Amino acid sequence: MAKLVLAGEAPEGSGGGRGTCGKIPKSFGLVEFSPARVTTSASGRAVGVSTGRANCPYYAKAELLADYLQANLPDFRVHKITQHPDRWEQWLRDLCEMNGWQHRQSPIIWRELLDRGGKGLLLGGVNDFLEYAQHYYGITSMMLSEEMLDIAEENLQALVETEKEEEEIRNLTNPLQIWITSASAPICYQLIPLLANGEVFGMTTEISIHLLDTDEFKNDLCGIVMEVEDMAFPLLRSISEHTEINKAFLQADIIIVLDDILLKREVQSLENYIRKVSEICYVYAPLIEKNAKKEVRVISAGKTFVNLKAMMIITYGPSINPENVIAVATSWETAAKAMLARKLNMNAAGVKDVIVWGNITGCHYIDLSHTKIYGCDSAVWGPANFSRPLMNLIYDSEWIHSEFLSARSSLRSRVCHCAAMLPAHAVATVLRYWFHGSPSGEIVSVGILSEGQFCIPEGIVFSMPVRFQNGSWEVMTELEINETTQEALERLSHDLIQEKLIALKKIKEMHPYGRDKITTKKKLH
């Protein structure tokens, strides 16, 4: 049995193959068929494959002629392959290299001699196929150029719709590939059930989890894998442990970086810890570029240097989309909201729009100037969507400027030394927002690569207010910030610039704020 194959390229291209077609002849439009001239191949059946660029009019012409042959000849079979215009040239080069063919235009048509065990026999382009059909079957085509163009456009639209449907099916059947680094950390143990129960990615999205750590923690990873498997989460397709760094992040859709540096200032300087973080990212970033999917989303979390980790992954991985790398600040948001709720004797769920600026696990500023309160038991009541500014409810301004600020030290202690539930919840919350959108109108604080918003220097990962929608985020640049906040942003920017310069080995030690500010900013760029 022989199979005929069709394939194609550009609307403005020639017919390809051994001959050229030049401009599209006006006579194309009809297919004429002479039954007396019909013959088949020596094997008793002619089968072909036609492949072409989806919007190629020459491919459209070959396709209709092949369809006509298949419909009218009992032993003629055709296999059609359409390629998107963006992928056509590379696909054609690969095909010709594999088969030793010389062909540069759309469509490409060949016969596959399946019953003889041989490789495909190249026929050529549309002109060669017309000659073939005329010689063997007595058929000619007179399709008009307008018809060819219309069918080519329909082919492209059909291909786009088909690929979209296939992508939706793949999303339902192919699990999200989630990689977690430093997976022996307690936060990972708390995070996995949150990811696998369906609330983060949706109740129809299956996931596969890959736990990455060093050989030292292989037994810990194996223990986590067995326990999670015993929980039999319906949406968890698989969970596995990995200790080979070269195979890290294969086909990753999401990467959660949990690597933490245990800070013991009496043992090493802050600068040395910064260099260690930089070294970790120097290993991770190229592997992400090489092994992960193109639009992989990277979450920097943990208790130390989350801004720096995100910043250095972006720096060392230039092909990674910077908008897909974020640092999580939600732990500070929720802890601050809980503190305010206790002061107001209300449910913490009614406290909205606390902003965390700056270095999430370092020097940052908790901004309450935009904070709103819902459902507070006070003299003024309203519907469920009625809110009041926090500053109008806490008349004791001294509490804000003294007790709240001083309480941040205890807040820092709780956040940095919490068991793991709080940071795990923070990561799960941000992922849910990223995939399904944050609550309408609410502010979420996230560490992102600055592009100069709020006069923050470009090139550093800085926590600022964003909203999530349609699978992405945008900075809420419409917010007005007061003079106090602006001064804080300048001071916080200095610290992050210093961290980056040390990580890149441009300076050796941290400089206090106010010293060499201009020089530091120049060195950053």
Coordinates of N, CA and C in Angstrom, one line a residue, residues 309-467:
K309 N 16.5 36.3 46.1 CA 16.4 35.1 45.3 C 15.7 35.3 44.0
A310 N 14.6 36.1 44.1 CA 13.9 36.4 42.8 C 14.7 37.3 41.9
M311 N 15.4 38.2 42.5 CA 16.2 39.2 41.7 C 17.4 38.5 41.0
M312 N 18.0 37.5 41.7 CA 19.2 36.9 41.1 C 18.8 35.8 40.1
I313 N 17.6 35.2 40.2 CA 17.1 34.2 39.2 C 16.8 35.0 37.9
I314 N 16.2 36.2 38.0 CA 16.0 37.0 36.9 C 17.3 37.5 36.2
T315 N 18.3 37.8 37.1 CA 19.6 38.3 36.6 C 20.4 37.2 35.9
Y316 N 20.4 36.0 36.5 CA 21.2 34.9 35.9 C 20.4 34.1 34.9
G317 N 19.1 34.4 34.7 CA 18.3 33.7 33.7 C 17.7 34.7 32.8
P318 N 18.5 35.3 31.9 CA 17.9 36.4 31.0 C 16.7 36.0 30.1
S319 N 16.6 34.7 29.8 CA 15.5 34.3 29.0 C 14.2 34.0 29.8
I320 N 14.3 34.0 31.1 CA 13.1 33.9 32.0 C 12.3 35.1 32.0
N321 N 11.0 35.0 31.7 CA 10.2 36.2 31.7 C 10.2 36.8 33.1
P322 N 10.7 38.1 33.3 CA 10.7 38.7 34.6 C 9.3 38.8 35.3
E323 N 8.3 38.9 34.5 CA 6.9 39.0 35.0 C 6.5 37.7 35.6
N324 N 7.2 36.6 35.3 CA 6.8 35.3 35.9 C 7.6 34.9 37.1
V325 N 8.4 35.9 37.7 CA 9.1 35.7 38.9 C 8.7 36.6 39.9
I326 N 8.2 36.1 41.1 CA 7.7 37.0 42.1 C 8.1 36.5 43.5
A327 N 8.1 37.4 44.5 CA 8.5 37.0 45.8 C 7.2 37.2 46.7
V328 N 7.0 36.4 47.6 CA 5.7 36.3 48.4 C 5.9 37.2 49.7
A329 N 4.9 38.1 49.8 CA 4.9 39.0 51.0 C 3.6 38.8 51.9
T330 N 2.8 37.8 51.5 CA 1.5 37.6 52.1 C 1.6 37.3 53.6
S331 N 2.6 36.7 54.1 CA 2.8 36.4 55.5 C 2.7 37.7 56.3
W332 N 3.4 38.7 55.9 CA 3.4 39.9 56.6 C 2.1 40.6 56.5
E333 N 1.4 40.6 55.4 CA 0.1 41.1 55.2 C -0.9 40.5 56.2
T334 N -1.0 39.2 56.2 CA -2.0 38.6 57.1 C -1.6 38.8 58.6
A335 N -0.4 38.7 58.9 CA 0.0 38.9 60.3 C -0.3 40.3 60.8
A336 N -0.1 41.3 59.9 CA -0.4 42.7 60.3 C -2.0 42.9 60.4
K337 N -2.7 42.3 59.5 CA -4.2 42.3 59.6 C -4.7 41.7 60.8
A338 N -4.1 40.6 61.3 CA -4.5 40.0 62.5 C -4.2 40.9 63.7
M339 N -3.1 41.6 63.7 CA -2.8 42.5 64.8 C -3.8 43.7 64.9
L340 N -4.1 44.2 63.7 CA -5.1 45.3 63.6 C -6.5 44.8 64.1
A341 N -6.9 43.6 63.7 CA -8.2 43.0 64.1 C -8.3 42.9 65.6
R342 N -7.2 42.5 66.2 CA -7.2 42.3 67.7 C -7.4 43.7 68.3
K343 N -6.8 44.7 67.8 CA -6.9 46.1 68.3 C -8.3 46.5 68.2
L344 N -9.0 46.2 67.1 CA -10.4 46.7 66.9 C -11.4 45.6 67.3
N345 N -11.0 44.5 67.9 CA -11.9 43.5 68.4 C -12.9 43.0 67.3
M346 N -12.3 42.6 66.2 CA -13.1 42.2 65.0 C -12.4 41.0 64.3
N347 N -13.1 40.5 63.3 CA -12.6 39.4 62.5 C -11.5 40.0 61.5
A348 N -10.4 39.3 61.5 CA -9.3 39.7 60.6 C -9.7 39.7 59.1
A349 N -10.7 39.0 58.7 CA -11.1 38.9 57.4 C -11.7 40.3 56.9
G350 N -12.1 41.1 57.9 CA -12.6 42.5 57.5 C -11.6 43.5 57.3
V351 N -10.3 43.2 57.5 CA -9.2 44.1 57.3 C -8.6 43.9 55.9
K352 N -8.7 45.0 55.1 CA -8.2 44.9 53.7 C -7.1 45.9 53.4
D353 N -6.3 45.7 52.4 CA -5.4 46.6 51.8 C -4.3 47.1 52.7
V354 N -3.7 46.2 53.4 CA -2.4 46.5 54.1 C -1.3 46.3 53.0
I355 N -0.4 47.2 52.9 CA 0.6 47.2 51.9 C 2.0 46.9 52.5
V356 N 2.7 46.0 52.0 CA 4.1 45.7 52.4 C 5.0 46.2 51.4
W357 N 5.8 47.2 51.7 CA 6.8 47.8 50.8 C 8.2 47.3 51.1
G358 N 9.0 47.1 50.0 CA 10.4 46.9 50.2 C 10.9 45.4 50.2
N359 N 11.9 45.2 51.1 CA 12.5 43.9 51.3 C 11.7 43.0 52.2
I360 N 11.0 42.0 51.6 CA 10.0 41.3 52.4 C 10.6 40.6 53.6
T361 N 11.7 39.9 53.5 CA 12.3 39.3 54.7 C 13.5 40.1 55.2
G362 N 13.6 41.3 54.8 CA 14.6 42.2 55.4 C 13.9 43.5 55.9
C363 N 14.5 44.7 55.5 CA 13.9 45.9 56.0 C 12.7 46.3 55.1
H364 N 11.5 46.3 55.6 CA 10.3 46.7 54.9 C 9.4 47.6 55.7
Y365 N 8.4 48.2 55.0 CA 7.5 49.2 55.6 C 6.1 48.7 55.4
I366 N 5.4 48.6 56.5 CA 4.0 48.2 56.5 C 3.1 49.5 56.4
D367 N 2.5 49.7 55.3 CA 1.8 50.9 55.0 C 0.3 50.7 55.3
L368 N -0.3 51.5 56.2 CA -1.7 51.4 56.6 C -2.5 52.6 56.0
S369 N -1.9 53.4 55.2 CA -2.6 54.6 54.8 C -3.8 54.3 53.8
H370 N -3.8 53.1 53.2 CA -4.9 52.7 52.3 C -5.8 51.6 52.9
T371 N -5.5 51.2 54.2 CA -6.2 50.1 54.8 C -7.7 50.5 55.0
K372 N -8.5 49.5 54.7 CA -10.0 49.7 54.9 C -10.5 48.6 55.8
I373 N -11.5 48.9 56.6 CA -12.1 48.0 57.5 C -13.6 47.8 57.1
Y374 N -13.9 46.5 57.1 CA -15.3 46.1 56.8 C -15.9 45.3 58.0
G375 N -17.2 45.6 58.3 CA -17.9 44.9 59.3 C -17.4 45.1 60.7
C376 N -16.9 46.3 61.0 CA -16.4 46.6 62.3 C -17.6 47.1 63.2
D377 N -17.7 46.6 64.4 CA -18.8 46.9 65.3 C -18.5 48.3 65.9
S378 N -19.2 49.3 65.3 CA -19.0 50.7 65.6 C -20.3 51.4 65.5
A379 N -20.3 52.7 65.7 CA -21.5 53.5 65.7 C -22.1 53.7 64.3
V380 N -21.2 53.5 63.3 CA -21.6 53.6 61.9 C -21.7 52.2 61.3
W381 N -22.9 51.9 60.7 CA -23.1 50.6 60.1 C -23.5 50.8 58.6
G382 N -23.3 49.8 57.8 CA -23.6 49.8 56.4 C -23.8 48.4 55.9
P383 N -24.0 48.3 54.6 CA -24.1 47.0 54.0 C -22.8 46.3 54.0
A384 N -22.8 45.0 53.5 CA -21.6 44.2 53.6 C -20.4 44.8 52.8
N385 N -20.7 45.5 51.8 CA -19.6 46.1 51.0 C -19.2 47.5 51.5
F386 N -19.8 47.9 52.7 CA -19.4 49.2 53.2 C -18.1 49.2 54.0
S387 N -17.2 50.1 53.7 CA -15.9 50.1 54.4 C -15.6 51.5 54.9
R388 N -14.7 51.5 55.9 CA -14.2 52.8 56.4 C -12.7 52.7 56.5
P389 N -12.1 53.9 56.3 CA -10.6 53.9 56.4 C -10.2 53.6 57.8
L390 N -9.1 52.8 57.9 CA -8.6 52.4 59.2 C -8.3 53.6 60.1
M391 N -7.7 54.7 59.5 CA -7.3 55.8 60.3 C -8.5 56.5 60.9
N392 N -9.7 56.3 60.4 CA -10.9 57.0 60.9 C -11.5 56.2 62.1
L393 N -11.0 54.9 62.3 CA -11.5 54.1 63.3 C -10.6 54.0 64.5
I394 N -9.3 54.1 64.2 CA -8.3 54.1 65.3 C -7.9 55.6 65.7
Y395 N -8.7 56.1 66.6 CA -8.5 57.5 67.0 C -7.2 57.8 67.7
D396 N -6.7 56.7 68.3 CA -5.4 56.8 69.0 C -4.3 56.7 68.0
S397 N -3.9 57.8 67.4 CA -2.9 57.8 66.4 C -1.5 57.4 67.0
E398 N -1.4 57.6 68.3 CA -0.1 57.2 69.0 C 0.0 55.7 68.9
W399 N -1.1 54.9 68.9 CA -1.0 53.5 68.8 C -0.4 53.1 67.5
I400 N -0.8 53.8 66.4 CA -0.2 53.5 65.1 C 1.2 53.8 65.0
H401 N 1.6 54.9 65.6 CA 3.0 55.4 65.4 C 4.0 54.9 66.5
S402 N 3.4 54.3 67.5 CA 4.3 53.8 68.6 C 4.1 52.3 68.8
E403 N 2.9 51.9 69.3 CA 2.7 50.5 69.7 C 2.7 49.6 68.5
F404 N 2.0 50.0 67.4 CA 2.0 49.1 66.2 C 3.4 49.0 65.6
L405 N 4.1 50.1 65.5 CA 5.5 50.0 65.0 C 6.4 49.2 65.8
S406 N 6.3 49.4 67.1 CA 7.2 48.6 68.0 C 6.8 47.2 68.1
A407 N 5.5 46.9 67.8 CA 5.0 45.5 67.8 C 5.5 44.8 66.6
R408 N 6.0 45.5 65.6 CA 6.5 44.9 64.4 C 7.7 44.0 64.7
S409 N 8.5 44.3 65.8 CA 9.6 43.4 66.1 C 9.1 42.0 66.6
S410 N 8.0 42.0 67.4 CA 7.4 40.7 67.8 C 6.7 40.1 66.6
L411 N 6.2 40.9 65.7 CA 5.6 40.4 64.4 C 6.6 39.7 63.6
R412 N 7.8 40.3 63.5 CA 8.9 39.7 62.7 C 9.3 38.4 63.3
S413 N 9.4 38.4 64.7 CA 9.8 37.2 65.3 C 8.8 36.0 65.0
R414 N 7.5 36.3 65.1 CA 6.5 35.3 64.8 C 6.6 34.8 63.4
V415 N 6.7 35.8 62.4 CA 6.7 35.4 61.0 C 8.0 34.6 60.7
C416 N 9.1 35.0 61.2 CA 10.4 34.4 60.9 C 10.6 33.0 61.6
H417 N 9.9 32.8 62.7 CA 10.1 31.6 63.5 C 8.8 30.8 63.6
C418 N 7.9 31.1 62.7 CA 6.6 30.3 62.7 C 6.9 28.9 62.3
A419 N 6.1 27.9 62.6 CA 6.3 26.5 62.4 C 6.4 26.3 60.9
A420 N 5.4 26.7 60.1 CA 5.4 26.6 58.7 C 4.1 26.9 58.1
M421 N 3.0 26.8 58.9 CA 1.7 27.0 58.3 C 1.5 28.4 57.7
L422 N 2.0 29.4 58.3 CA 1.8 30.8 57.8 C 2.5 31.0 56.4
P423 N 3.8 30.6 56.2 CA 4.4 30.8 54.9 C 3.8 29.9 53.9
A424 N 3.4 28.7 54.3 CA 2.8 27.7 53.3 C 1.4 28.3 52.8
H425 N 0.7 28.9 53.8 CA -0.6 29.5 53.4 C -0.4 30.7 52.5
A426 N 0.7 31.4 52.7 CA 1.0 32.6 51.9 C 1.3 32.2 50.5
V427 N 2.1 31.1 50.3 CA 2.5 30.7 48.9 C 1.2 30.2 48.2
A428 N 0.4 29.4 48.9 CA -0.9 28.9 48.3 C -1.8 30.0 47.9
T429 N -1.9 31.0 48.7 CA -2.8 32.2 48.5 C -2.3 32.9 47.2
V430 N -1.0 33.2 47.1 CA -0.5 33.9 46.0 C -0.7 33.1 44.7
L431 N -0.5 31.8 44.7 CA -0.7 31.0 43.6 C -2.2 31.0 43.1
R432 N -3.0 30.9 44.1 CA -4.5 30.9 43.8 C -4.8 32.2 43.1
Y433 N -4.3 33.4 43.6 CA -4.6 34.7 43.0 C -4.0 34.7 41.6
W434 N -2.8 34.1 41.4 CA -2.1 34.2 40.1 C -2.9 33.4 39.0
F435 N -3.5 32.3 39.4 CA -4.3 31.5 38.5 C -5.7 31.9 38.3
H436 N -6.3 32.5 39.4 CA -7.7 32.8 39.3 C -8.1 34.2 39.6
G437 N -7.1 35.0 39.9 CA -7.4 36.5 40.2 C -7.6 36.7 41.6
S438 N -7.1 37.9 42.1 CA -7.3 38.3 43.5 C -8.7 38.9 43.6
P439 N -9.2 39.0 44.9 CA -10.5 39.6 45.1 C -10.6 41.0 44.4
S440 N -11.7 41.3 43.8 CA -11.9 42.6 43.1 C -11.7 43.8 44.0
G441 N -10.8 44.7 43.5 CA -10.6 45.9 44.3 C -9.6 45.8 45.4
E442 N -9.1 44.6 45.7 CA -8.2 44.5 46.9 C -6.8 44.6 46.5
I443 N -6.0 45.0 47.4 CA -4.5 45.2 47.2 C -3.8 43.9 47.7
V444 N -2.9 43.5 46.9 CA -2.0 42.3 47.3 C -0.6 42.8 47.1
S445 N 0.2 42.6 48.1 CA 1.7 42.9 48.1 C 2.5 41.8 47.6
V446 N 3.3 42.1 46.6 CA 4.1 41.0 45.9 C 5.5 41.7 45.6
G447 N 6.6 40.9 45.7 CA 7.9 41.4 45.3 C 8.0 41.1 43.8
I448 N 8.2 42.2 43.0 CA 8.4 42.1 41.6 C 9.5 43.0 41.1
L449 N 10.0 42.7 39.9 CA 11.1 43.5 39.4 C 10.6 44.9 39.1
S450 N 11.2 45.9 39.7 CA 10.8 47.3 39.5 C 11.1 47.8 38.1
E451 N 10.2 48.6 37.6 CA 10.4 49.3 36.3 C 10.3 50.8 36.5
G452 N 10.5 51.2 37.8 CA 10.5 52.6 38.1 C 9.2 53.1 38.7
Q453 N 8.2 52.2 39.0 CA 7.0 52.6 39.6 C 7.3 53.2 41.0
F454 N 6.5 54.2 41.3 CA 6.5 54.9 42.6 C 8.0 55.5 42.9
C455 N 8.7 55.8 41.8 CA 10.1 56.3 41.8 C 11.0 55.3 42.5
I456 N 10.7 54.0 42.5 CA 11.6 53.0 43.0 C 12.6 52.7 41.9
P457 N 13.9 52.6 42.2 CA 14.9 52.4 41.1 C 14.6 51.1 40.4
E458 N 14.9 51.1 39.1 CA 14.7 49.9 38.2 C 15.8 48.9 38.6
G459 N 15.4 47.6 38.3 CA 16.4 46.5 38.4 C 16.5 45.8 39.7
I460 N 15.6 46.2 40.7 CA 15.6 45.5 42.0 C 14.2 44.9 42.2
V461 N 14.1 43.8 42.9 CA 12.8 43.2 43.2 C 12.4 43.8 44.5
F462 N 11.2 44.5 44.4 CA 10.7 45.3 45.5 C 9.3 45.0 45.7
S463 N 8.9 44.8 47.0 CA 7.5 44.5 47.3 C 6.6 45.8 47.1
M464 N 5.5 45.6 46.4 CA 4.7 46.8 46.1 C 3.3 46.3 45.8
P465 N 2.3 47.2 45.8 CA 0.9 46.7 45.6 C 0.5 46.4 44.2
V466 N -0.1 45.2 44.0 CA -0.5 44.7 42.7 C -1.9 44.2 42.8
R467 N -2.5 43.9 41.7 CA -3.7 43.1 41.6 C -3.5 42.0 40.6

